[in-house]
Amino acid sequence: MREGVNAQPPITSEKIKVRKPKKTAAGLTGVQKSFSIGIAEAGLAQTIRTMRSVNRFDGFDCPGCAWPDPDDHRSGFEFCENGAKAFVTEATKKRVKPSDLAKFSVQELSRMSDMELDKMGRITHPVILRNGSDYYETISWDDAFTTIQNSISKLENPDQAVLYTSGRASNEAAFLWGTLARQIGTNNLPDCSNMCHESSGVGLGASIGIGKGTVKLECFSEADLVLVVGQNPGTNHPRMLSALAGTKRAGGSVISINPLMETGLNRFKHPQEIIRLLGKGTPIADAHYPVKVGGDQALLRGIAKVVINAGNIDLNFIEEHTDGFENWKNQVEISSWNDIVHQSGISKERILELGKAVSKSQRLIICWAMGITQHTNSVAIIQEACNLLLAGGHFGKMGAGACPVRGHSNVQGDRTVGINHHPSEKFLVDCERETGIKMPKESGFDSVKFVQAARDNKVRLFMALGGNILSAMSDTEEVANAMRKIDLTVQISTKLNRSHLVTGESALILPCLGRTEQDPLGFVSVENSMGVVHSSTGNLKPASDYLLSEPKIVTEIGSACFGSVPFDWTKYGSNYDNIRDLIESIIPGFDNYNARVRESGGFYLPNGPRDGPTWNTPSGKAMFFTHELLQREIPESHFILMTLRSHDQYNTTIYGTDDRYRGIYNARRIVMMNPEDMVANNLTKTDEIDITSHFEGRTISSEKWKVVPYDIPKGNLAAYFPEANVLVPLESVAVGSNTPTSKWVEVSIAPHKG
Ligand SMILES: Nc1nc2c(c(=O)[nH]1)N[C@H]1C(S)=C(S)[C@@H](COP(=O)(O)OP(=O)(O)OC[C@H]3O[C@@H](n4cnc5c(=O)[nH]c(N)nc54)[C@H](O)[C@@H]3O)O[C@H]1N2
Ligand SMILES: Nc1nc2c(c(=O)[nH]1)N[C@H]1C(S)=C(S)[C@@H](COP(=O)(O)OP(=O)(O)OC[C@H]3O[C@@H](n4cnc5c(=O)[nH]c(N)nc54)[C@H](O)[C@@H]3O)O[C@H]1N2
Ligand SMILES: [Mo]
């Protein structure tokens, strides 16, 4: 084992500044910010070039998030501040050359911050960290593929191999990646979705027969009410604010349910409508419900009580389309207002008001993201939201439905094309027929199970198509221990991150083209949050002559390991149309894939609940699932900690140290706390505390977190991901989806001494 490589970023002394949270999102500052980052990283010409071609029909798909683009028009500048940061940092002029890697050992690199690692720039050559060495050195592509082939040939059983996927991979790359895993003989395909919207997929899949959202972008201007639950669109999906402004302009209401009053939901200025930038912005949320962290199941139950009591339910819809209504109704009726108010932290009076708004709504959209999906009872919360939509008949019509807002720009597409650790039997049968490869039938590891298996010495080879699993997963030190027990870890990446430093005995980095770059083999395709599949074409000169595209790398690994019989890998590595034809022959909804993906704007995948409504469930009907309210008490001195994103990061990629909208500057190792809780604990602004998490008798401690007074419910704390991941216990997961409970960590605090 390589000693002295740090799994966590160093603790630095930061000169923190705390100001009032911002009242208005985006506008000129947002545009200026993205341009100034762009110019510093990529230069002016490159910045303008990239910004002009993002999200155009003939351009590349913005890697920032999965929010869709308007179907009928796309302006020259269809992006937002954070999308701009994402693609200009990919288009950076800086390079990590082999000579740089000869200068720094992995131990030295691990003492840099995550931001410093990213800012070293784009990786230019394939490199290897050999067993016994502390330095990466260059390796030829052929030797890299042979190294992987050797490792595969040494596996005692195929389940010792694990292939991870991050949600930026295109449909083409992801489909081949899944095929490669299955030719090795395993369904061990953990992906970032396991830590993200898995709960949405599981909950919706059982309730309505599809694990995806059921609204189109146009629905937002037709809805009379949109609930935005557990989501921070101002920072993480800024273009969504335009859709919410559309709801408001058309006379509808938007209500935010969130422990924090996030900027952007109060006022918003569209960064691309330059004329209006000087105005006050469009007010977005009509009301804000500061639910306690983990209190949404109770709050939704309260709303359901009002709706059922008022009798504002669509009995015809319920009769014709659903099963299980009576059961749920009984459960709602016996849930006590005491529990509902206590758990949600919202007064009965305010819940009655919210319930009235929902029961009056004829066209209701419920949106959600990580504030809902990363809890023990996430699947139950999502099904409760779904029950409300079913009771009001909010499926199969414009302006209504479920809207889980996806994160990574192609995370939804990756799942559609087979990145799934428990694929359906039908998918496997069709894959076997079309590829000739004998498909493994057993379910594979998700992200949590992968770490547990590696910890138990059951993984010999780990390969990642993008991402940074070490820092993205819960329980950082446990993940590090697990990674170190693997023989070979392989990362297909654009930029350096901590997963390249905490590795198996040997490690490979295979550098790939990014979204923004020209690919000699043609364009790729992606699916957005609303089920539209469209093309993505990069236009910049690649960062180095040695880069290969992701699909090319996967086909080269495939040919090196398995040759061309029964599956001719080279055929797919030379022409992406061949990959799309293969996807079309296996996955429903991709008819005429190659022709339709070339049409401007692409095409919608079929969606029963949205288009019918029809329900692909065992009973052929949508299901009301009934859950008891999750009751849990923690000692009075303990807190519930949520981990979230600051304004200056993209997941584990840190762009800067400011959380501008929340008024927290130049610091990341902070913890937001209610001012009354601070007084009760004798703490003043920027005091340092140590935090200990508690789960089933196990404790994990982390030191030196600066306290920031913040408008957050009493008893709740918030800290940034990925620094706080060390505190999230590996075994603390959502029931049904196995997602780490990154938004609900029981902790105690103590002043830092020393
Ligand atoms: N700029 C930028 N954009 C991104 C990303 C990024 O890192 N940076 N990441 C992308 C990815 S992969 C994803 S998945 C999305 C994530 O998008 P979000 O889900 O918006 O991301 P988080 O920062 O995790 O924010 C969670 C929100 O939920 C709230 N919350 C926490 N706990 C609870 C709770 O118990 N109940 C309720 N009602 N609310 C709660 C928090 O206050 C916060 O506002 O964004 C995508 N877009
Ligand atoms: N505590 C806590 N943990 C969380 C979350 C949370 O809210 N709280 N959120 C979770 C969520 S929602 C998600 S989605 C996961 C994210 O988990 P991941 O997807 O694994 O992590 P990212 O930080 O998005 O990955 C960044 C790396 O991807 C590589 N990369 C970037 N672009 C490309 C590309 O085009 N191709 C390739 N091959 N590589 C590329 C770069 O090397 C970069 O360093 O984290 C999860 N972890
Ligand atoms: Mo995500």
mmCIF file of N, CA, C and O in Angstrom, residues 58-128:
data_model
loop_
_atom_site.group_PDB
_atom_site.id
_atom_site.type_symbol
_atom_site.label_atom_id
_atom_site.label_comp_id
_atom_site.label_asym_id
_atom_site.label_seq_id
_atom_site.Cartn_x
_atom_site.Cartn_y
_atom_site.Cartn_z
ATOM 1 N N ASP A 58 -26.678 22.948 -33.371
ATOM 2 C CA ASP A 58 -25.515 22.353 -34.022
ATOM 3 C C ASP A 58 -24.286 22.371 -33.116
ATOM 4 O O ASP A 58 -23.181 22.113 -33.536
ATOM 5 N N GLY A 59 -24.467 22.709 -31.852
ATOM 6 C CA GLY A 59 -23.319 22.827 -30.953
ATOM 7 C C GLY A 59 -23.248 21.680 -29.968
ATOM 8 O O GLY A 59 -23.809 20.613 -30.195
ATOM 9 N N PHE A 60 -22.554 21.917 -28.828
ATOM 10 C CA PHE A 60 -22.420 20.832 -27.855
ATOM 11 C C PHE A 60 -23.396 21.037 -26.705
ATOM 12 O O PHE A 60 -23.840 22.141 -26.422
ATOM 13 N N ASP A 61 -23.732 19.922 -26.057
ATOM 14 C CA ASP A 61 -24.667 19.964 -24.944
ATOM 15 C C ASP A 61 -23.928 20.518 -23.736
ATOM 16 O O ASP A 61 -22.829 20.080 -23.418
ATOM 17 N N CYS A 62 -24.551 21.474 -23.058
ATOM 18 C CA CYS A 62 -23.877 22.075 -21.906
ATOM 19 C C CYS A 62 -23.642 21.012 -20.842
ATOM 20 O O CYS A 62 -24.573 20.327 -20.422
ATOM 21 N N PRO A 63 -22.391 20.852 -20.394
ATOM 22 C CA PRO A 63 -22.114 19.847 -19.371
ATOM 23 C C PRO A 63 -22.558 20.277 -17.976
ATOM 24 O O PRO A 63 -22.389 19.551 -17.011
ATOM 25 N N GLY A 64 -23.166 21.476 -17.853
ATOM 26 C CA GLY A 64 -23.505 22.008 -16.535
ATOM 27 C C GLY A 64 -24.605 21.256 -15.818
ATOM 28 O O GLY A 64 -24.500 20.949 -14.647
ATOM 29 N N CYS A 65 -25.716 21.003 -16.501
ATOM 30 C CA CYS A 65 -26.776 20.222 -15.843
ATOM 31 C C CYS A 65 -27.691 19.633 -16.903
ATOM 32 O O CYS A 65 -27.473 19.812 -18.089
ATOM 33 N N ALA A 66 -28.740 18.934 -16.474
ATOM 34 C CA ALA A 66 -29.588 18.208 -17.420
ATOM 35 C C ALA A 66 -30.874 18.966 -17.741
ATOM 36 O O ALA A 66 -31.801 18.413 -18.308
ATOM 37 N N TRP A 67 -30.957 20.251 -17.330
ATOM 38 C CA TRP A 67 -32.160 21.027 -17.632
ATOM 39 C C TRP A 67 -32.282 21.180 -19.147
ATOM 40 O O TRP A 67 -31.290 21.414 -19.832
ATOM 41 N N PRO A 68 -33.495 21.012 -19.715
ATOM 42 C CA PRO A 68 -33.639 21.035 -21.175
ATOM 43 C C PRO A 68 -33.526 22.444 -21.770
ATOM 44 O O PRO A 68 -33.643 23.435 -21.052
ATOM 45 N N ASP A 69 -33.357 22.485 -23.079
ATOM 46 C CA ASP A 69 -33.357 23.753 -23.807
ATOM 47 C C ASP A 69 -34.732 23.894 -24.435
ATOM 48 O O ASP A 69 -35.406 22.915 -24.686
ATOM 49 N N PRO A 70 -35.156 25.128 -24.736
ATOM 50 C CA PRO A 70 -36.455 25.292 -25.376
ATOM 51 C C PRO A 70 -36.508 24.448 -26.650
ATOM 52 O O PRO A 70 -35.522 24.362 -27.379
ATOM 53 N N ASP A 71 -37.677 23.813 -26.909
ATOM 54 C CA ASP A 71 -37.780 22.940 -28.076
ATOM 55 C C ASP A 71 -37.742 23.701 -29.393
ATOM 56 O O ASP A 71 -37.290 23.203 -30.399
ATOM 57 N N ASP A 72 -38.282 24.941 -29.386
ATOM 58 C CA ASP A 72 -38.491 25.606 -30.667
ATOM 59 C C ASP A 72 -37.442 26.657 -31.007
ATOM 60 O O ASP A 72 -37.341 27.099 -32.118
ATOM 61 N N HIS A 73 -36.670 27.080 -30.047
ATOM 62 C CA HIS A 73 -35.661 28.071 -30.390
ATOM 63 C C HIS A 73 -34.482 27.925 -29.443
ATOM 64 O O HIS A 73 -34.625 27.505 -28.318
ATOM 65 N N ARG A 74 -33.325 28.269 -29.945
ATOM 66 C CA ARG A 74 -32.184 28.379 -29.035
ATOM 67 C C ARG A 74 -31.398 29.597 -29.452
ATOM 68 O O ARG A 74 -31.053 29.754 -30.612
ATOM 69 N N SER A 75 -31.147 30.458 -28.483
ATOM 70 C CA SER A 75 -30.450 31.694 -28.809
ATOM 71 C C SER A 75 -28.968 31.402 -28.960
ATOM 72 O O SER A 75 -28.494 30.307 -28.703
ATOM 73 N N GLY A 76 -28.221 32.407 -29.389
ATOM 74 C CA GLY A 76 -26.776 32.253 -29.530
ATOM 75 C C GLY A 76 -26.117 31.968 -28.198
ATOM 76 O O GLY A 76 -25.049 31.412 -28.119
ATOM 77 N N PHE A 77 -26.749 32.371 -27.113
ATOM 78 C CA PHE A 77 -26.162 32.188 -25.779
ATOM 79 C C PHE A 77 -27.184 31.500 -24.885
ATOM 80 O O PHE A 77 -27.885 32.147 -24.128
ATOM 81 N N GLU A 78 -27.321 30.191 -24.990
ATOM 82 C CA GLU A 78 -28.315 29.504 -24.157
ATOM 83 C C GLU A 78 -27.554 28.764 -23.048
ATOM 84 O O GLU A 78 -27.263 27.583 -23.158
ATOM 85 N N PHE A 79 -27.171 29.497 -22.016
ATOM 86 C CA PHE A 79 -26.421 28.881 -20.925
ATOM 87 C C PHE A 79 -26.586 29.764 -19.700
ATOM 88 O O PHE A 79 -27.269 30.767 -19.712
ATOM 89 N N CYS A 80 -25.945 29.389 -18.638
ATOM 90 C CA CYS A 80 -26.035 30.175 -17.420
ATOM 91 C C CYS A 80 -24.639 30.278 -16.815
ATOM 92 O O CYS A 80 -23.688 29.679 -17.314
ATOM 93 N N GLU A 81 -24.542 30.969 -15.722
ATOM 94 C CA GLU A 81 -23.235 31.192 -15.101
ATOM 95 C C GLU A 81 -22.512 29.873 -14.827
ATOM 96 O O GLU A 81 -21.338 29.708 -15.138
ATOM 97 N N ASN A 82 -23.228 28.914 -14.250
ATOM 98 C CA ASN A 82 -22.527 27.699 -13.849
ATOM 99 C C ASN A 82 -22.206 26.780 -15.013
ATOM 100 O O ASN A 82 -21.198 26.100 -15.010
ATOM 101 N N GLY A 83 -23.090 26.781 -16.033
ATOM 102 C CA GLY A 83 -22.771 26.041 -17.241
ATOM 103 C C GLY A 83 -21.503 26.637 -17.853
ATOM 104 O O GLY A 83 -20.586 25.933 -18.266
ATOM 105 N N ALA A 84 -21.470 27.962 -17.879
ATOM 106 C CA ALA A 84 -20.313 28.651 -18.453
ATOM 107 C C ALA A 84 -19.039 28.253 -17.713
ATOM 108 O O ALA A 84 -18.017 27.949 -18.323
ATOM 109 N N LYS A 85 -19.129 28.205 -16.373
ATOM 110 C CA LYS A 85 -17.942 27.800 -15.606
ATOM 111 C C LYS A 85 -17.541 26.383 -15.991
ATOM 112 O O LYS A 85 -16.363 26.076 -16.144
ATOM 113 N N ALA A 86 -18.539 25.497 -16.133
ATOM 114 C CA ALA A 86 -18.232 24.094 -16.429
ATOM 115 C C ALA A 86 -17.516 23.961 -17.763
ATOM 116 O O ALA A 86 -16.513 23.269 -17.873
ATOM 117 N N PHE A 87 -18.018 24.660 -18.809
ATOM 118 C CA PHE A 87 -17.356 24.400 -20.087
ATOM 119 C C PHE A 87 -16.102 25.214 -20.302
ATOM 120 O O PHE A 87 -15.192 24.771 -20.965
ATOM 121 N N VAL A 88 -16.023 26.409 -19.712
ATOM 122 C CA VAL A 88 -14.748 27.105 -19.920
ATOM 123 C C VAL A 88 -13.622 26.489 -19.094
ATOM 124 O O VAL A 88 -12.463 26.577 -19.483
ATOM 125 N N THR A 89 -13.943 25.847 -17.989
ATOM 126 C CA THR A 89 -12.833 25.213 -17.264
ATOM 127 C C THR A 89 -12.374 23.954 -18.014
ATOM 128 O O THR A 89 -11.227 23.553 -17.910
ATOM 129 N N GLU A 90 -13.286 23.354 -18.788
ATOM 130 C CA GLU A 90 -12.845 22.247 -19.658
ATOM 131 C C GLU A 90 -11.979 22.804 -20.794
ATOM 132 O O GLU A 90 -11.021 22.169 -21.224
ATOM 133 N N ALA A 91 -12.341 24.011 -21.265
ATOM 134 C CA ALA A 91 -11.610 24.614 -22.385
ATOM 135 C C ALA A 91 -10.365 25.363 -21.908
ATOM 136 O O ALA A 91 -9.782 26.143 -22.653
ATOM 137 N N THR A 92 -9.954 25.131 -20.681
ATOM 138 C CA THR A 92 -8.782 25.829 -20.118
ATOM 139 C C THR A 92 -7.532 25.645 -20.978
ATOM 140 O O THR A 92 -7.387 24.633 -21.657
ATOM 141 N N LYS A 93 -6.640 26.631 -20.883
ATOM 142 C CA LYS A 93 -5.372 26.510 -21.621
ATOM 143 C C LYS A 93 -4.329 25.717 -20.837
ATOM 144 O O LYS A 93 -3.273 25.379 -21.344
ATOM 145 N N LYS A 94 -4.622 25.501 -19.536
ATOM 146 C CA LYS A 94 -3.606 24.843 -18.704
ATOM 147 C C LYS A 94 -3.558 23.335 -18.963
ATOM 148 O O LYS A 94 -4.582 22.734 -19.286
ATOM 149 N N ARG A 95 -2.388 22.753 -18.785
ATOM 150 C CA ARG A 95 -2.191 21.333 -19.087
ATOM 151 C C ARG A 95 -1.423 20.635 -17.966
ATOM 152 O O ARG A 95 -0.463 21.185 -17.430
ATOM 153 N N VAL A 96 -1.845 19.391 -17.661
ATOM 154 C CA VAL A 96 -1.043 18.535 -16.782
ATOM 155 C C VAL A 96 -0.218 17.635 -17.691
ATOM 156 O O VAL A 96 -0.741 16.658 -18.241
ATOM 157 N N LYS A 97 1.048 17.990 -17.860
ATOM 158 C CA LYS A 97 1.888 17.214 -18.788
ATOM 159 C C LYS A 97 2.629 16.141 -17.995
ATOM 160 O O LYS A 97 2.759 16.229 -16.774
ATOM 161 N N PRO A 98 3.147 15.121 -18.693
ATOM 162 C CA PRO A 98 3.928 14.100 -17.995
ATOM 163 C C PRO A 98 5.058 14.725 -17.178
ATOM 164 O O PRO A 98 5.376 14.255 -16.079
ATOM 165 N N SER A 99 5.656 15.834 -17.681
ATOM 166 C CA SER A 99 6.755 16.462 -16.928
ATOM 167 C C SER A 99 6.251 17.016 -15.587
ATOM 168 O O SER A 99 6.981 17.016 -14.593
ATOM 169 N N ASP A 100 4.987 17.478 -15.543
ATOM 170 C CA ASP A 100 4.435 17.947 -14.265
ATOM 171 C C ASP A 100 4.247 16.775 -13.313
ATOM 172 O O ASP A 100 4.475 16.889 -12.104
ATOM 173 N N LEU A 101 3.829 15.653 -13.865
ATOM 174 C CA LEU A 101 3.584 14.489 -13.005
ATOM 175 C C LEU A 101 4.900 13.865 -12.531
ATOM 176 O O LEU A 101 4.935 13.150 -11.536
ATOM 177 N N ALA A 102 5.987 14.150 -13.259
ATOM 178 C CA ALA A 102 7.293 13.659 -12.798
ATOM 179 C C ALA A 102 7.785 14.515 -11.629
ATOM 180 O O ALA A 102 8.609 14.083 -10.833
ATOM 181 N N LYS A 103 7.261 15.742 -11.545
ATOM 182 C CA LYS A 103 7.702 16.663 -10.479
ATOM 183 C C LYS A 103 7.039 16.360 -9.140
ATOM 184 O O LYS A 103 7.620 16.557 -8.088
ATOM 185 N N PHE A 104 5.777 15.946 -9.172
ATOM 186 C CA PHE A 104 5.019 15.769 -7.923
ATOM 187 C C PHE A 104 4.670 14.307 -7.691
ATOM 188 O O PHE A 104 4.093 13.662 -8.573
ATOM 189 N N SER A 105 4.985 13.814 -6.504
ATOM 190 C CA SER A 105 4.541 12.462 -6.152
ATOM 191 C C SER A 105 3.041 12.524 -5.852
ATOM 192 O O SER A 105 2.496 13.605 -5.616
ATOM 193 N N VAL A 106 2.397 11.356 -5.810
ATOM 194 C CA VAL A 106 0.956 11.369 -5.481
ATOM 195 C C VAL A 106 0.746 11.885 -4.053
ATOM 196 O O VAL A 106 -0.274 12.513 -3.761
ATOM 197 N N GLN A 107 1.723 11.654 -3.178
ATOM 198 C CA GLN A 107 1.602 12.186 -1.806
ATOM 199 C C GLN A 107 1.566 13.711 -1.854
ATOM 200 O O GLN A 107 0.737 14.339 -1.202
ATOM 201 N N GLU A 108 2.480 14.291 -2.651
ATOM 202 C CA GLU A 108 2.506 15.766 -2.737
ATOM 203 C C GLU A 108 1.225 16.299 -3.376
ATOM 204 O O GLU A 108 0.649 17.280 -2.912
ATOM 205 N N LEU A 109 0.800 15.643 -4.433
ATOM 206 C CA LEU A 109 -0.442 16.091 -5.089
ATOM 207 C C LEU A 109 -1.605 16.034 -4.100
ATOM 208 O O LEU A 109 -2.486 16.892 -4.097
ATOM 209 N N SER A 110 -1.613 15.016 -3.228
ATOM 210 C CA SER A 110 -2.746 14.851 -2.315
ATOM 211 C C SER A 110 -2.760 15.925 -1.237
ATOM 212 O O SER A 110 -3.753 16.079 -0.541
ATOM 213 N N ARG A 111 -1.670 16.688 -1.107
ATOM 214 C CA ARG A 111 -1.674 17.789 -0.137
ATOM 215 C C ARG A 111 -2.161 19.096 -0.768
ATOM 216 O O ARG A 111 -2.270 20.115 -0.114
ATOM 217 N N MET A 112 -2.468 19.045 -2.063
ATOM 218 C CA MET A 112 -3.076 20.225 -2.704
ATOM 219 C C MET A 112 -4.579 20.204 -2.448
ATOM 220 O O MET A 112 -5.162 19.161 -2.187
ATOM 221 N N SER A 113 -5.194 21.367 -2.602
ATOM 222 C CA SER A 113 -6.657 21.402 -2.430
ATOM 223 C C SER A 113 -7.309 20.848 -3.698
ATOM 224 O O SER A 113 -6.661 20.742 -4.752
ATOM 225 N N ASP A 114 -8.588 20.527 -3.610
ATOM 226 C CA ASP A 114 -9.295 20.010 -4.785
ATOM 227 C C ASP A 114 -9.275 21.046 -5.911
ATOM 228 O O ASP A 114 -9.182 20.716 -7.090
ATOM 229 N N MET A 115 -9.368 22.323 -5.514
ATOM 230 C CA MET A 115 -9.368 23.385 -6.518
ATOM 231 C C MET A 115 -8.008 23.455 -7.222
ATOM 232 O O MET A 115 -7.935 23.571 -8.435
ATOM 233 N N GLU A 116 -6.946 23.334 -6.434
ATOM 234 C CA GLU A 116 -5.607 23.389 -7.051
ATOM 235 C C GLU A 116 -5.394 22.222 -8.023
ATOM 236 O O GLU A 116 -4.826 22.387 -9.096
ATOM 237 N N LEU A 117 -5.890 21.056 -7.635
ATOM 238 C CA LEU A 117 -5.744 19.897 -8.524
ATOM 239 C C LEU A 117 -6.460 20.153 -9.846
ATOM 240 O O LEU A 117 -5.902 19.945 -10.923
ATOM 241 N N ASP A 118 -7.689 20.651 -9.759
ATOM 242 C CA ASP A 118 -8.458 20.893 -10.976
ATOM 243 C C ASP A 118 -7.791 21.964 -11.825
ATOM 244 O O ASP A 118 -7.722 21.849 -13.047
ATOM 245 N N LYS A 119 -7.274 22.991 -11.154
ATOM 246 C CA LYS A 119 -6.704 24.119 -11.901
ATOM 247 C C LYS A 119 -5.343 23.787 -12.539
ATOM 248 O O LYS A 119 -4.779 24.606 -13.258
ATOM 249 N N MET A 120 -4.810 22.593 -12.263
ATOM 250 C CA MET A 120 -3.596 22.200 -12.986
ATOM 251 C C MET A 120 -3.891 22.031 -14.471
ATOM 252 O O MET A 120 -2.997 22.104 -15.298
ATOM 253 N N GLY A 121 -5.166 21.802 -14.804
ATOM 254 C CA GLY A 121 -5.538 21.798 -16.218
ATOM 255 C C GLY A 121 -5.853 20.424 -16.777
ATOM 256 O O GLY A 121 -6.068 19.466 -16.034
ATOM 257 N N ARG A 122 -5.876 20.350 -18.101
ATOM 258 C CA ARG A 122 -6.289 19.120 -18.767
ATOM 259 C C ARG A 122 -5.138 18.115 -18.829
ATOM 260 O O ARG A 122 -3.991 18.472 -19.071
ATOM 261 N N ILE A 123 -5.495 16.864 -18.615
ATOM 262 C CA ILE A 123 -4.502 15.780 -18.674
ATOM 263 C C ILE A 123 -4.210 15.500 -20.149
ATOM 264 O O ILE A 123 -5.153 15.351 -20.946
ATOM 265 N N THR A 124 -2.926 15.412 -20.505
ATOM 266 C CA THR A 124 -2.588 15.338 -21.934
ATOM 267 C C THR A 124 -2.208 13.949 -22.447
ATOM 268 O O THR A 124 -2.312 13.686 -23.634
ATOM 269 N N HIS A 125 -1.705 13.078 -21.543
ATOM 270 C CA HIS A 125 -1.195 11.781 -22.000
ATOM 271 C C HIS A 125 -1.746 10.663 -21.116
ATOM 272 O O HIS A 125 -1.976 10.880 -19.930
ATOM 273 N N PRO A 126 -1.856 9.449 -21.667
ATOM 274 C CA PRO A 126 -2.156 8.319 -20.780
ATOM 275 C C PRO A 126 -0.969 8.109 -19.835
ATOM 276 O O PRO A 126 0.184 8.204 -20.281
ATOM 277 N N VAL A 127 -1.246 7.893 -18.568
ATOM 278 C CA VAL A 127 -0.151 7.721 -17.598
ATOM 279 C C VAL A 127 -0.449 6.549 -16.662
ATOM 280 O O VAL A 127 -1.608 6.165 -16.472
ATOM 281 N N ILE A 128 0.612 6.027 -16.094
ATOM 282 C CA ILE A 128 0.451 4.880 -15.185
ATOM 283 C C ILE A 128 1.201 5.135 -13.879
ATOM 284 O O ILE A 128 2.278 5.744 -13.869
#
